[in-house]
């Protein structure tokens, strides 16, 4: 007869990113102010690249705000309706942010094509100066996240967005200078299309990673063979099968598995669990559930 054991270890080994609250707030305030400046300058100068870049920066502000909200929700205590709390909100937000950016790319490309067909005068010097300020704002914001970009999918998304925006702003500076000296206003549309391609390239992996977690796929940094090999090193473990690994949030992972032990080792099952939990901690898995089986009985569940 099988018995289920929920062996949640007592230590929280999820990456500590509380200090990023101030980074998100700084990013939201700076980019919100810059969006306003870009919109005003874009309307005055008639630059599509400034206005579209402002729209993209506005989506970044929304992304930063949603990510900050998700981190707050992830700390909320579990309840009878949400037994894991609201940790999964971080995954939903990362996926939602990626989708927003892809829609924004479509809008940018469409507007660029329309402007290319119907060009209008543009103040190249204004475009260059405003975009130059964008390099400073986006570059500084990206720097706030660079140290922790590999600890969480939303932090990585924030870093990539800001870093890409800094590069995009550099492109806008170049287009502004070219327009100022050559008066080739079509350069503005070309830069807008390049902006769209750069954003799409930077967003694609984020979309794939967040969709993978949303579908309860194995997080890409997890290696099932390595995990099983490590757990098999524990004393008393004969075999491990029916193993599943998925993400509870963008920083926490969970595992369930059938644990085969010899009948004479069942008395030491608590010690075995403790050993396995310790091993899993070092594999970035913070929640585990084991179903014990005796080595002299056959598992009746499929896919064992």
CSV table of C-alpha atoms in Angstrom, one decimal:
chain,number,residue,atom,x,y,z
A,1,UNK,CA,0.0,0.0,0.0
A,2,UNK,CA,1.4,3.4,-1.0
A,3,UNK,CA,1.5,6.3,1.3
A,4,UNK,CA,2.1,9.9,0.2
A,5,UNK,CA,4.5,12.1,1.9
A,6,UNK,CA,4.8,15.8,1.3
A,7,UNK,CA,8.4,16.6,2.2
A,8,UNK,CA,8.6,20.4,2.0
A,9,UNK,CA,11.9,21.3,3.5
A,10,UNK,CA,12.0,24.0,6.1
A,11,UNK,CA,14.5,26.3,4.5
A,12,UNK,CA,13.6,28.8,1.7
A,13,UNK,CA,16.3,28.4,-1.0
A,14,UNK,CA,14.6,30.5,-3.6
A,15,UNK,CA,16.7,33.4,-4.8
A,16,UNK,CA,16.4,36.5,-2.6
A,17,UNK,CA,15.4,39.4,-4.7
A,18,UNK,CA,13.7,41.7,-2.2
A,19,UNK,CA,16.4,44.3,-2.8
A,20,UNK,CA,15.2,44.7,-6.3
A,21,UNK,CA,12.1,46.5,-5.2
A,22,UNK,CA,14.0,49.8,-5.3
A,23,UNK,CA,15.4,48.9,-8.7
A,24,UNK,CA,11.9,48.3,-10.1
A,25,UNK,CA,10.6,51.6,-8.6
A,26,UNK,CA,13.6,53.5,-10.0
A,27,UNK,CA,13.0,52.0,-13.4
A,28,UNK,CA,9.3,52.8,-13.3
A,29,UNK,CA,9.8,56.4,-12.3
A,30,UNK,CA,12.7,57.1,-14.8
A,31,UNK,CA,11.0,55.4,-17.7
A,32,UNK,CA,7.7,57.1,-17.1
A,33,UNK,CA,9.3,60.5,-17.1
A,34,UNK,CA,11.2,59.6,-20.3
A,35,UNK,CA,8.0,58.4,-22.0
A,36,UNK,CA,6.4,61.8,-21.4
A,37,UNK,CA,9.5,63.5,-22.8
A,38,UNK,CA,9.6,61.3,-25.9
A,39,UNK,CA,5.9,61.7,-26.7
A,40,UNK,CA,6.1,65.5,-26.5
A,41,UNK,CA,9.3,65.6,-28.5
A,42,UNK,CA,7.9,63.2,-31.0
A,43,UNK,CA,4.8,65.2,-31.6
A,44,UNK,CA,6.8,68.4,-31.9
A,45,UNK,CA,9.4,67.0,-34.3
A,46,UNK,CA,7.0,64.7,-36.1
A,47,UNK,CA,9.3,61.7,-35.5
A,48,UNK,CA,7.6,58.2,-35.7
A,49,UNK,CA,10.7,56.5,-34.2
A,50,UNK,CA,10.4,58.7,-31.1
A,51,UNK,CA,6.7,58.1,-30.7
A,52,UNK,CA,7.0,54.3,-31.3
A,53,UNK,CA,9.9,54.1,-29.0
A,54,UNK,CA,7.9,56.0,-26.4
A,55,UNK,CA,5.1,53.4,-26.8
A,56,UNK,CA,7.6,50.6,-26.3
A,57,UNK,CA,9.0,52.3,-23.2
A,58,UNK,CA,5.5,52.7,-21.9
A,59,UNK,CA,5.1,48.9,-22.3
A,60,UNK,CA,8.3,48.5,-20.4
A,61,UNK,CA,6.9,50.7,-17.6
A,62,UNK,CA,3.8,48.4,-17.5
A,63,UNK,CA,6.1,45.4,-17.5
A,64,UNK,CA,8.2,46.7,-14.6
A,65,UNK,CA,5.0,47.5,-12.7
A,66,UNK,CA,3.5,44.1,-13.3
A,67,UNK,CA,6.7,42.3,-12.4
A,68,UNK,CA,6.8,44.3,-9.1
A,69,UNK,CA,3.2,43.4,-8.4
A,70,UNK,CA,3.9,39.7,-9.2
A,71,UNK,CA,6.8,39.7,-6.7
A,72,UNK,CA,4.5,41.2,-4.0
A,73,UNK,CA,1.8,38.6,-4.8
A,74,UNK,CA,4.3,35.8,-4.6
A,75,UNK,CA,5.0,36.7,-1.0
A,76,UNK,CA,1.3,36.4,-0.1
A,77,UNK,CA,0.4,33.5,2.2
A,78,UNK,CA,-1.3,30.4,0.9
A,79,UNK,CA,-5.0,29.8,1.6
A,80,UNK,CA,-7.7,27.2,1.2
A,81,UNK,CA,-8.3,28.3,-2.4
A,82,UNK,CA,-4.7,28.9,-3.4
A,83,UNK,CA,-2.7,26.3,-1.5
A,84,UNK,CA,0.6,27.4,-3.1
A,85,UNK,CA,-0.3,31.1,-2.6
A,86,UNK,CA,0.1,33.4,-5.7
A,87,UNK,CA,3.6,32.4,-6.7
A,88,UNK,CA,2.5,31.5,-10.2
A,89,UNK,CA,1.6,35.1,-10.9
A,90,UNK,CA,5.3,35.7,-11.7
A,91,UNK,CA,5.0,33.2,-14.5
A,92,UNK,CA,1.8,34.7,-15.8
A,93,UNK,CA,3.3,38.2,-15.8
A,94,UNK,CA,6.5,37.1,-17.7
A,95,UNK,CA,4.3,35.5,-20.4
A,96,UNK,CA,1.9,38.5,-20.5
A,97,UNK,CA,4.8,40.9,-20.9
A,98,UNK,CA,6.3,39.0,-23.7
A,99,UNK,CA,3.0,39.0,-25.5
A,100,UNK,CA,2.6,42.7,-25.1
A,101,UNK,CA,6.0,43.3,-26.7
A,102,UNK,CA,5.2,41.1,-29.7
A,103,UNK,CA,2.0,43.1,-30.2
A,104,UNK,CA,4.0,46.3,-29.9
A,105,UNK,CA,6.4,45.1,-32.6
A,106,UNK,CA,3.5,44.6,-35.0
A,107,UNK,CA,2.2,48.1,-34.3
A,108,UNK,CA,5.7,49.6,-34.8
A,109,UNK,CA,6.3,47.9,-38.2
A,110,UNK,CA,2.8,48.8,-39.4
A,111,UNK,CA,3.3,52.5,-38.6
A,112,UNK,CA,6.7,52.5,-40.1
A,113,UNK,CA,5.4,51.2,-43.4
A,114,UNK,CA,2.6,53.8,-43.4
A,115,UNK,CA,5.1,56.6,-42.7
A,116,UNK,CA,7.5,55.3,-45.4
A,117,UNK,CA,4.6,55.5,-47.9
A,118,UNK,CA,3.7,59.0,-46.7
A,119,UNK,CA,6.8,60.7,-45.4
A,120,UNK,CA,6.7,63.9,-43.3
A,121,UNK,CA,9.3,66.4,-42.3
A,122,UNK,CA,11.3,65.5,-39.2
A,123,UNK,CA,13.5,67.6,-36.9
A,124,UNK,CA,16.6,65.3,-36.8
A,125,UNK,CA,18.4,67.2,-34.1
A,126,UNK,CA,15.5,66.9,-31.7
A,127,UNK,CA,15.3,63.2,-32.4
A,128,UNK,CA,19.0,62.7,-31.7
A,129,UNK,CA,19.0,64.7,-28.4
A,130,UNK,CA,16.0,63.0,-26.9
A,131,UNK,CA,17.2,59.5,-28.0
A,132,UNK,CA,20.6,60.3,-26.5
A,133,UNK,CA,18.9,60.9,-23.1
A,134,UNK,CA,17.2,57.5,-23.7
A,135,UNK,CA,20.6,55.8,-23.8
A,136,UNK,CA,21.3,57.2,-20.3
A,137,UNK,CA,17.9,56.3,-18.8
A,138,UNK,CA,17.7,52.8,-20.3
A,139,UNK,CA,21.4,52.1,-19.7
A,140,UNK,CA,21.1,53.0,-16.0
A,141,UNK,CA,17.9,51.0,-15.6
A,142,UNK,CA,19.5,47.9,-17.2
A,143,UNK,CA,22.5,48.3,-14.8
A,144,UNK,CA,20.1,48.1,-11.8
A,145,UNK,CA,19.1,44.6,-12.9
A,146,UNK,CA,22.4,43.2,-14.4
A,147,UNK,CA,23.6,41.5,-11.2
A,148,UNK,CA,20.4,39.5,-10.7
A,149,UNK,CA,19.3,38.9,-14.3
A,150,UNK,CA,20.0,35.1,-14.1
A,151,UNK,CA,18.0,34.6,-10.8
A,152,UNK,CA,14.5,35.2,-12.2
A,153,UNK,CA,12.7,35.3,-15.5
A,154,UNK,CA,11.0,38.6,-14.8
A,155,UNK,CA,14.3,40.2,-13.7
A,156,UNK,CA,15.9,38.8,-16.9
A,157,UNK,CA,13.1,40.3,-18.9
A,158,UNK,CA,13.5,43.7,-17.3
A,159,UNK,CA,17.2,43.6,-18.0
A,160,UNK,CA,16.8,42.6,-21.6
A,161,UNK,CA,14.1,45.2,-22.3
A,162,UNK,CA,16.2,48.0,-20.8
A,163,UNK,CA,19.5,46.9,-22.5
A,164,UNK,CA,17.7,46.5,-25.9
A,165,UNK,CA,16.1,50.0,-25.4
A,166,UNK,CA,19.5,51.5,-24.8
A,167,UNK,CA,20.7,50.0,-28.1
A,168,UNK,CA,17.5,51.1,-29.8
A,169,UNK,CA,18.0,54.7,-28.5
A,170,UNK,CA,21.5,54.6,-30.0
A,171,UNK,CA,20.0,53.7,-33.3
A,172,UNK,CA,17.5,56.5,-33.1
A,173,UNK,CA,20.4,58.9,-32.3
A,174,UNK,CA,22.2,57.7,-35.5
A,175,UNK,CA,19.0,58.2,-37.6
A,176,UNK,CA,18.5,61.7,-36.1
A,177,UNK,CA,22.0,62.7,-37.1
A,178,UNK,CA,21.6,61.3,-40.6
A,179,UNK,CA,18.3,63.0,-41.1
A,180,UNK,CA,19.8,66.3,-39.9
A,181,UNK,CA,22.6,66.3,-42.4
A,182,UNK,CA,20.9,64.5,-45.4
A,183,UNK,CA,17.2,65.2,-44.9
A,184,UNK,CA,16.4,61.6,-45.8
A,185,UNK,CA,13.3,61.3,-43.7
A,186,UNK,CA,12.7,57.7,-44.8
A,187,UNK,CA,15.6,56.8,-42.5
A,188,UNK,CA,13.2,57.2,-39.6
A,189,UNK,CA,10.9,54.4,-40.9
A,190,UNK,CA,13.9,52.1,-41.5
A,191,UNK,CA,15.1,52.7,-37.9
A,192,UNK,CA,11.5,52.0,-36.6
A,193,UNK,CA,11.5,48.6,-38.5
A,194,UNK,CA,15.0,47.8,-37.1
A,195,UNK,CA,13.7,48.6,-33.6
A,196,UNK,CA,10.8,46.2,-34.1
A,197,UNK,CA,13.2,43.4,-35.2
A,198,UNK,CA,15.5,44.0,-32.3
A,199,UNK,CA,12.6,43.9,-29.8
A,200,UNK,CA,11.2,40.7,-31.4
A,201,UNK,CA,14.6,39.1,-31.2
A,202,UNK,CA,15.1,40.0,-27.5
A,203,UNK,CA,11.6,38.9,-26.7
A,204,UNK,CA,11.4,35.6,-28.4
A,205,UNK,CA,13.4,33.6,-25.9
A,206,UNK,CA,11.5,35.3,-23.0
A,207,UNK,CA,8.2,34.2,-24.6
A,208,UNK,CA,9.4,30.6,-25.1
A,209,UNK,CA,10.8,30.3,-21.5
A,210,UNK,CA,7.6,31.8,-19.9
A,211,UNK,CA,5.3,29.6,-22.1
A,212,UNK,CA,7.3,26.6,-21.1
A,213,UNK,CA,6.7,27.3,-17.4
A,214,UNK,CA,3.1,28.2,-18.0
A,215,UNK,CA,2.6,24.8,-19.6
A,216,UNK,CA,4.3,23.1,-16.5
A,217,UNK,CA,7.2,22.2,-18.6
A,218,UNK,CA,10.5,21.3,-17.0
A,219,UNK,CA,12.4,24.6,-16.4
A,220,UNK,CA,15.2,24.7,-19.0
A,221,UNK,CA,17.9,24.9,-16.4
A,222,UNK,CA,16.7,21.6,-14.9
A,223,UNK,CA,18.3,18.3,-16.1
A,224,UNK,CA,16.1,15.3,-15.2
A,225,UNK,CA,18.9,12.8,-15.7
A,226,UNK,CA,21.2,14.8,-13.4
A,227,UNK,CA,18.5,15.1,-10.8
A,228,UNK,CA,17.8,11.4,-10.8
A,229,UNK,CA,21.5,10.5,-10.7
A,230,UNK,CA,22.0,12.7,-7.7
A,231,UNK,CA,19.0,11.3,-5.8
A,232,UNK,CA,20.1,7.7,-6.6
A,233,UNK,CA,23.2,8.4,-4.6
A,234,UNK,CA,21.2,8.5,-1.4
A,235,UNK,CA,21.5,5.5,0.9
A,236,UNK,CA,18.5,3.2,0.8
A,237,UNK,CA,17.2,4.4,-2.6
A,238,UNK,CA,16.8,1.5,-5.0
A,239,UNK,CA,15.1,3.4,-7.9
A,240,UNK,CA,13.3,6.6,-8.7
A,241,UNK,CA,10.6,6.8,-11.4
A,242,UNK,CA,7.4,8.7,-12.4
A,243,UNK,CA,9.4,11.8,-11.7
A,244,UNK,CA,8.0,15.2,-12.5
A,245,UNK,CA,9.6,18.7,-12.2
A,246,UNK,CA,7.9,22.0,-12.8
A,247,UNK,CA,8.0,25.6,-11.8
A,248,UNK,CA,5.9,27.0,-9.0
A,249,UNK,CA,7.1,30.5,-9.8
A,250,UNK,CA,9.9,32.1,-11.7
A,251,UNK,CA,12.2,31.4,-8.8
A,252,UNK,CA,10.9,28.2,-7.2
A,253,UNK,CA,10.7,24.7,-8.6
A,254,UNK,CA,8.8,21.5,-7.4
A,255,UNK,CA,9.3,17.8,-7.8
A,256,UNK,CA,7.2,14.7,-7.3
A,257,UNK,CA,8.5,11.1,-7.7
A,258,UNK,CA,7.9,7.5,-6.8
A,259,UNK,CA,10.7,6.4,-4.5
A,260,UNK,CA,11.6,2.7,-4.4
A,261,UNK,CA,13.2,1.4,-1.2
A,262,UNK,CA,13.8,-2.0,0.2
A,263,UNK,CA,11.2,-3.2,2.8
A,264,UNK,CA,13.9,-3.3,5.5
A,265,UNK,CA,14.7,0.4,4.9
A,266,UNK,CA,11.1,1.7,5.3
A,267,UNK,CA,11.9,2.5,9.0
A,268,UNK,CA,14.6,4.9,7.8
A,269,UNK,CA,12.3,6.6,5.3
A,270,UNK,CA,12.3,9.9,7.2
A,271,UNK,CA,16.1,9.9,7.1
A,272,UNK,CA,16.1,9.1,3.4
A,273,UNK,CA,13.7,12.0,2.7
A,274,UNK,CA,15.8,14.4,4.7
A,275,UNK,CA,18.9,13.4,2.6
A,276,UNK,CA,16.9,13.8,-0.6
A,277,UNK,CA,15.6,17.2,0.3
A,278,UNK,CA,19.1,18.4,1.1
A,279,UNK,CA,20.3,17.2,-2.3
A,280,UNK,CA,17.4,18.8,-4.1
A,281,UNK,CA,18.1,22.2,-2.4
A,282,UNK,CA,21.4,22.3,-4.3
A,283,UNK,CA,19.6,21.5,-7.5
A,284,UNK,CA,17.2,24.6,-7.1
A,285,UNK,CA,14.2,22.5,-6.2
A,286,UNK,CA,12.5,23.8,-3.1
A,287,UNK,CA,9.3,21.6,-2.8
A,288,UNK,CA,9.2,17.9,-3.1
A,289,UNK,CA,6.7,15.1,-2.7
A,290,UNK,CA,7.7,11.4,-2.6
A,291,UNK,CA,5.5,8.3,-2.9
A,292,UNK,CA,7.3,5.3,-1.3
A,293,UNK,CA,7.3,1.9,-2.9
A,294,UNK,CA,8.8,-1.4,-1.9
A,295,UNK,CA,11.4,-2.9,-4.2
A,296,UNK,CA,9.5,-6.2,-4.2
A,297,UNK,CA,6.3,-4.8,-5.6
A,298,UNK,CA,5.3,-3.6,-9.0
A,299,UNK,CA,4.2,0.0,-9.7
A,300,UNK,CA,0.6,-0.1,-11.2
A,301,UNK,CA,0.5,3.5,-12.4
A,302,UNK,CA,1.3,4.2,-16.1
A,303,UNK,CA,4.5,5.8,-17.3
A,304,UNK,CA,6.5,4.4,-14.5
